[in-house]
Coordinates of C-alpha atoms in Angstrom, one line a residue:
M7 CA -213.3 146.1 -11.3
F8 CA -211.2 143.9 -13.5
V9 CA -210.7 140.3 -14.5
F10 CA -207.4 138.8 -15.7
V11 CA -207.4 136.5 -18.8
C12 CA -204.8 134.3 -20.4
A13 CA -202.8 136.1 -23.0
G14 CA -202.6 133.0 -25.0
C15 CA -206.3 131.9 -25.4
G16 CA -208.3 134.6 -23.5
A17 CA -209.7 132.2 -20.8
E18 CA -210.6 133.9 -17.6
L19 CA -208.1 133.3 -14.8
T20 CA -209.6 135.3 -11.9
A21 CA -212.8 136.5 -10.3
P22 CA -213.6 140.2 -10.7
L23 CA -211.1 142.2 -8.6
S24 CA -210.5 145.8 -7.5
R25 CA -207.0 147.3 -7.2
V26 CA -205.4 148.2 -3.9
T27 CA -201.8 149.2 -2.9
L28 CA -199.1 146.5 -2.7
P29 CA -198.7 145.4 1.0
V30 CA -195.4 146.4 2.6
H31 CA -195.0 142.7 3.6
A32 CA -195.6 141.3 0.2
H33 CA -192.2 139.6 -0.1
Q34 CA -191.6 139.1 3.6
Q35 CA -190.1 135.9 5.0
F36 CA -191.1 135.5 8.6
G37 CA -189.6 133.1 11.1
N38 CA -188.8 129.5 10.3
G39 CA -191.3 126.8 9.6
L40 CA -194.2 129.1 10.4
Q41 CA -197.7 129.2 8.8
L42 CA -198.6 132.6 7.5
P43 CA -202.1 133.5 6.1
V44 CA -203.2 134.7 2.7
L45 CA -201.5 138.0 1.6
M46 CA -204.3 139.7 -0.3
E47 CA -207.9 140.2 0.8
S48 CA -210.3 138.3 -1.3
G49 CA -211.6 140.4 -4.2
T50 CA -208.5 142.6 -4.5
F51 CA -205.3 142.7 -6.5
A52 CA -202.0 144.7 -6.3
V53 CA -199.2 145.3 -8.7
E54 CA -195.5 145.1 -8.0
P55 CA -194.0 148.0 -10.1
E56 CA -190.4 146.6 -9.9
P57 CA -189.1 143.6 -11.7
W58 CA -189.6 140.5 -9.5
G59 CA -188.8 136.8 -9.8
P60 CA -186.1 134.9 -11.7
P61 CA -183.6 135.4 -13.2
W62 CA -181.7 137.1 -10.4
R63 CA -178.3 138.9 -10.4
G64 CA -176.0 139.5 -7.4
W65 CA -175.0 143.0 -6.5
N66 CA -171.4 142.4 -7.7
E67 CA -172.9 141.8 -11.2
I68 CA -174.6 145.2 -11.4
H69 CA -173.0 148.5 -12.2
P70 CA -173.9 151.3 -9.8
D71 CA -175.2 153.5 -12.7
E72 CA -177.5 150.7 -13.8
A73 CA -178.8 150.3 -10.3
A74 CA -179.4 154.0 -9.9
A75 CA -181.3 154.1 -13.2
R76 CA -183.6 151.4 -11.6
G77 CA -184.0 153.6 -8.5
I78 CA -181.6 151.5 -6.3
Y79 CA -179.1 153.8 -4.4
A80 CA -177.5 151.4 -2.0
P81 CA -176.2 147.8 -2.2
V82 CA -178.8 145.1 -2.1
E83 CA -178.3 141.3 -2.0
V84 CA -179.9 140.6 -5.5
L85 CA -181.8 142.3 -8.2
S86 CA -184.4 140.7 -10.4
D87 CA -184.2 140.7 -14.2
G88 CA -187.8 139.5 -14.4
A89 CA -190.6 141.5 -16.0
P90 CA -192.0 144.4 -13.9
G91 CA -195.7 144.6 -13.1
A92 CA -196.4 141.2 -11.5
I93 CA -200.0 141.0 -10.2
V94 CA -200.7 139.4 -6.9
I95 CA -204.0 138.0 -5.8
A96 CA -205.5 135.7 -3.2
P97 CA -205.1 132.1 -4.4
G98 CA -208.9 131.6 -3.9
D99 CA -209.6 134.3 -6.5
S100 CA -207.9 132.3 -9.2
R101 CA -209.9 130.5 -11.9
G102 CA -209.1 128.0 -14.6
T103 CA -205.5 127.2 -13.6
V104 CA -203.7 123.9 -12.9
L105 CA -200.4 123.2 -11.1
I106 CA -197.2 122.4 -12.9
P107 CA -196.0 119.7 -10.4
E108 CA -192.3 119.8 -11.4
K109 CA -192.1 123.6 -10.5
R110 CA -192.0 123.3 -6.7
G111 CA -189.0 125.8 -6.6
G112 CA -187.0 124.2 -3.8
A113 CA -189.9 124.3 -1.4
C114 CA -189.8 123.1 2.2
C115 CA -193.5 122.6 3.1
G116 CA -195.3 123.9 0.0
L117 CA -194.6 125.9 -3.2
A118 CA -191.8 128.4 -3.1
G119 CA -191.9 129.8 -6.6
A120 CA -188.1 129.9 -7.1
D121 CA -188.4 128.1 -10.5
G122 CA -190.7 130.6 -12.0
P123 CA -194.4 130.2 -13.0
N124 CA -195.8 126.9 -11.5
M125 CA -199.4 127.4 -12.5
A126 CA -200.7 127.0 -16.1
C127 CA -203.8 128.0 -17.9
E128 CA -206.1 125.0 -17.8
A129 CA -207.4 125.8 -21.3
C130 CA -204.2 126.1 -23.3
G131 CA -201.3 125.1 -21.0
L132 CA -199.5 128.5 -21.0
P133 CA -197.6 129.1 -17.7
V134 CA -199.5 132.1 -16.2
A135 CA -198.8 132.4 -12.5
T136 CA -196.6 131.5 -9.6
R137 CA -198.3 130.1 -6.5
I138 CA -196.5 130.6 -3.2
D139 CA -197.6 128.9 0.0
D140 CA -194.4 127.6 1.5
C141 CA -193.7 127.9 5.3
S142 CA -192.8 131.3 6.5
S143 CA -194.2 132.9 3.3
W144 CA -197.4 134.8 2.7
Q145 CA -199.8 132.7 0.6
A146 CA -200.3 134.3 -2.7
M147 CA -200.8 133.9 -6.5
W148 CA -198.5 136.1 -8.6
L149 CA -199.8 136.5 -12.2
A150 CA -197.0 136.9 -14.8
P151 CA -197.4 140.3 -16.4
D152 CA -196.4 139.0 -19.9
A153 CA -198.8 136.0 -19.7
V154 CA -202.1 137.7 -18.7
C155 CA -204.2 140.6 -19.8
R156 CA -206.4 142.9 -17.7
L157 CA -210.0 143.5 -18.8
P158 CA -212.8 145.6 -17.3
A159 CA -215.4 143.6 -15.4
S160 CA -219.1 144.3 -15.3
G161 CA -220.3 146.0 -12.2
C162 CA -220.2 149.3 -10.4
D163 CA -216.8 150.9 -9.9
A164 CA -216.7 152.6 -6.5
A165 CA -214.4 155.6 -5.8
P166 CA -211.7 155.1 -3.2
L167 CA -212.8 155.6 0.3
T168 CA -212.2 159.0 1.8
W169 CA -209.9 159.4 4.9
A170 CA -213.0 160.1 7.0
E171 CA -214.6 156.9 5.7
L172 CA -211.5 154.9 6.6
I173 CA -211.5 156.3 10.1
T174 CA -215.1 155.4 10.5
Q175 CA -214.5 151.9 9.4
G176 CA -211.7 151.6 12.0
K177 CA -209.9 148.7 10.4
G178 CA -206.7 148.6 12.4
T179 CA -204.1 145.9 12.2
P180 CA -203.6 144.2 15.6
P181 CA -199.9 144.5 16.8
F182 CA -199.7 140.9 17.9
E183 CA -201.4 137.7 16.8
P184 CA -201.3 133.9 17.1
I185 CA -198.7 132.2 14.9
T186 CA -198.5 128.4 14.5
S187 CA -196.0 126.0 12.9
W188 CA -196.7 124.7 9.4
G189 CA -199.0 121.7 9.3
S190 CA -200.1 121.9 13.0
P191 CA -203.7 121.1 13.7
P192 CA -205.9 124.2 14.5
G193 CA -205.4 125.3 18.1
S194 CA -202.2 123.3 18.7
D195 CA -198.6 124.6 18.8
L196 CA -199.9 128.1 19.1
S197 CA -197.9 131.1 20.3
W198 CA -198.5 134.8 20.3
S199 CA -196.1 136.9 18.3
W200 CA -195.7 140.5 17.2
S201 CA -197.7 140.7 13.9
P202 CA -195.5 140.0 10.8
Q203 CA -197.3 143.0 9.2
W204 CA -196.1 145.3 12.0
V205 CA -192.6 143.9 11.8
A206 CA -192.4 144.7 8.0
A207 CA -194.2 148.1 8.3
A208 CA -191.8 149.1 11.1
G209 CA -188.8 148.1 9.0
S210 CA -189.9 150.2 6.1
A211 CA -190.9 153.2 8.2
L212 CA -187.6 153.0 10.1
A213 CA -185.7 153.6 6.8
H214 CA -187.6 156.9 6.4
L215 CA -187.0 157.8 10.1
V216 CA -183.3 157.3 9.7
V217 CA -183.2 159.4 6.6
A218 CA -185.3 162.1 8.3
S219 CA -183.0 162.1 11.3
E220 CA -180.2 163.7 9.3
G221 CA -177.8 161.9 11.5
R222 CA -179.3 163.2 14.8
P223 CA -181.2 161.4 17.5
V224 CA -184.9 160.9 16.9
T225 CA -187.7 160.6 19.5
V226 CA -191.1 159.1 18.8
P227 CA -194.4 159.4 20.8
N228 CA -194.8 157.5 24.1
G229 CA -196.7 154.2 24.0
L230 CA -196.7 151.6 21.3
A231 CA -194.8 153.8 18.8
Q232 CA -191.9 154.1 21.4
E233 CA -191.9 150.4 21.9
V234 CA -191.7 149.7 18.2
F235 CA -189.2 152.3 17.0
Q236 CA -187.2 153.8 19.9
P237 CA -184.8 151.0 20.8
T238 CA -183.7 150.6 17.2
L239 CA -183.4 154.3 16.6
D240 CA -181.3 154.7 19.7
A241 CA -179.0 151.8 18.5
L242 CA -178.6 153.2 15.0
L243 CA -178.3 157.0 15.6
P244 CA -175.8 158.9 17.6
A245 CA -176.7 160.2 21.1
G246 CA -176.9 163.7 22.3
P247 CA -178.7 166.9 21.3
P248 CA -180.0 168.3 19.1
T249 CA -182.9 165.8 18.8
R250 CA -185.4 165.6 16.0
R251 CA -189.0 165.0 17.1
A252 CA -191.5 162.6 15.4
V253 CA -195.2 162.9 16.0
L254 CA -198.3 161.0 14.9
A255 CA -200.4 162.9 12.4
G256 CA -203.3 162.1 10.1
P257 CA -207.0 162.3 9.4
G258 CA -209.2 163.1 12.4
Q259 CA -206.2 164.2 14.5
P260 CA -205.3 167.6 15.8
A261 CA -203.1 169.6 13.4
P262 CA -199.5 168.6 14.0
D263 CA -197.2 171.0 15.9
M264 CA -195.4 173.5 13.6
D265 CA -192.1 172.6 15.3
A266 CA -192.4 168.9 14.6
D267 CA -189.5 167.6 12.5
I268 CA -191.1 164.3 11.4
L269 CA -194.7 163.2 10.9
L270 CA -195.8 159.5 11.2
V271 CA -198.7 159.5 8.7
P272 CA -201.0 156.8 7.2
S273 CA -200.9 155.7 3.5
H274 CA -204.2 155.1 1.8
P275 CA -204.9 151.3 1.5
Q276 CA -206.4 151.7 -2.0
T277 CA -204.3 154.4 -3.6
G278 CA -201.1 154.2 -1.7
Q279 CA -201.0 157.9 -1.3
A280 CA -199.6 159.2 2.0
W281 CA -201.8 161.6 4.0
T282 CA -200.6 165.2 3.9
P283 CA -201.4 168.1 6.3
A284 CA -203.7 170.8 5.2
H285 CA -201.4 173.6 6.4
P286 CA -198.9 174.4 3.7
A287 CA -196.4 175.8 6.1
I288 CA -195.8 172.4 7.8
S289 CA -192.6 171.1 6.2
A290 CA -191.9 168.1 8.4
Y291 CA -190.6 164.9 6.8
P292 CA -193.6 162.5 6.2
V293 CA -193.0 158.9 7.2
P294 CA -195.7 156.6 5.6
L295 CA -197.2 153.8 7.6
P296 CA -199.8 151.2 6.4
F297 CA -203.2 152.6 7.4
G298 CA -204.0 149.7 9.7
V299 CA -200.7 150.0 11.6
W300 CA -201.1 153.8 11.9
F301 CA -204.7 153.4 13.1
R302 CA -203.6 151.2 16.0
L303 CA -200.8 153.5 16.9
V304 CA -203.3 156.4 17.2
F305 CA -206.2 154.3 18.7
P306 CA -204.6 151.4 20.7
E307 CA -208.0 150.3 22.0
Q308 CA -210.5 149.9 19.3
H309 CA -213.4 148.9 21.6
L310 CA -213.5 149.8 25.3
P311 CA -215.4 147.5 27.7
V312 CA -218.9 148.7 28.6
P313 CA -221.4 147.2 31.1
T314 CA -224.1 145.0 29.4
S315 CA -227.0 142.8 30.4
G316 CA -229.2 140.3 28.6
P317 CA -228.2 138.8 25.3
M318 CA -224.8 139.8 23.9
A319 CA -225.2 142.9 21.7
D320 CA -223.3 143.3 18.4
G321 CA -219.9 144.8 19.2
A322 CA -220.1 144.1 22.9
L323 CA -216.8 143.0 24.5
R324 CA -216.9 139.6 26.2
D325 CA -215.4 139.1 29.6
D326 CA -212.6 136.9 28.2
P327 CA -208.9 137.0 29.2
P328 CA -207.0 139.8 27.5
I329 CA -205.0 139.0 24.4
P330 CA -201.5 137.7 25.5
R331 CA -198.6 139.9 24.7
P332 CA -195.5 138.5 23.1
R333 CA -192.8 137.5 25.6
H334 CA -190.0 139.2 23.7
A335 CA -189.2 142.8 22.6
F336 CA -190.2 144.1 19.2
H337 CA -187.6 143.7 16.3
V338 CA -188.1 145.4 13.0
D339 CA -187.8 143.5 9.7
T340 CA -184.3 144.2 8.5
Q341 CA -185.0 143.1 5.0
A342 CA -187.9 145.7 4.8
F343 CA -185.6 148.3 6.2
R344 CA -182.8 147.7 3.7
H345 CA -185.3 147.3 0.8
T346 CA -186.8 150.7 1.5
L347 CA -183.6 152.5 2.4
A348 CA -181.9 151.3 -0.8
R349 CA -184.6 153.0 -2.8
L350 CA -184.3 156.4 -1.1
P351 CA -181.7 158.8 -2.8
A352 CA -180.5 159.9 0.6
A353 CA -179.0 156.4 1.0
R354 CA -176.0 157.7 -1.0
S355 CA -175.0 160.1 1.8
P356 CA -171.7 159.2 3.5
W357 CA -173.2 159.2 7.1
L358 CA -175.9 156.7 6.0
R359 CA -173.3 154.4 4.4
E360 CA -171.6 154.3 7.8
T361 CA -174.9 153.5 9.5
L362 CA -175.9 150.6 7.3
P363 CA -173.3 148.1 8.6
R364 CA -174.6 148.5 12.1
F365 CA -177.9 146.9 11.0
T366 CA -177.7 143.1 10.8
H367 CA -179.2 141.4 7.8
P368 CA -180.5 137.9 8.6
M369 CA -182.0 135.9 5.8
H370 CA -185.3 135.6 7.7
T371 CA -187.0 137.8 10.2
R372 CA -186.9 136.0 13.5
L373 CA -190.0 135.3 15.4
V374 CA -190.2 137.6 18.4

């Protein structure tokens, strides 16, 4: 557990927090004028290892050798010249900060953060963080790495959960959820959409799937995985044999087939490490997925209905109408796709350079 303090005066700026991996959707823009929830779970923080935030430079201002030295192997729209190591927390976990009103950052409905830090230390006035809560953005507080210090907090440090414990907890991410427009009263202007988390996770995983394809068709398991990945894979990759086969693999599952070419595996929510098969002879390409998304692909129904009588028992399923499905097909987040692909060395291969232009790049992921 850690607390973050002001680098200028030492005042505490956060509640005690434990570290988790940075969400794939941390920088996602979803839809237009939509209200997204808080990015981080209360009591946690994550670190962005890359530079992020202003000042920005366009791709035409960056030499390819400089980009490669930063781990960028394909063209991107812009690169940040900010400091690496920004810390993201839930806004409710902040302490002792005040808003800098003139730093709205070109916001539409809230704070966008485009002008740099917009929160200052209440004790000494040092700009220490950037609050983001504009429409179509995940609500978050980004602590500036050069303006805060991390100190150990009192309390017991728990070891990361084991894979078996994660399976037992069963915290899956629902594939679709209600989304409402910014500023609408609760329960009004509500529509069901594919989850923004799934949209971003699929975009990132798709980049790995395309690399693992080696320019050949890829098939994924039937069911939800097929609905999420197969249409885009078919559009991006050439048709005809030979086909590379992707399978779901991970903790609590049967050992993957030795002839599988690609494994869809979970990444640990606390450490970020991808699950690896115990058998050393399995050399399939691992495609990481956030644990909650992977869990719902493997276990689409978390709780099956069971007969009950008398008072409602804990965990019993009510006889309510089923959750509505989105009316439109699934579309991956193209920004997450390009962000991940640009950071894979294989992006320099000639066949991938020909594939990239087929993938459209809208500024915002559309609501589906």
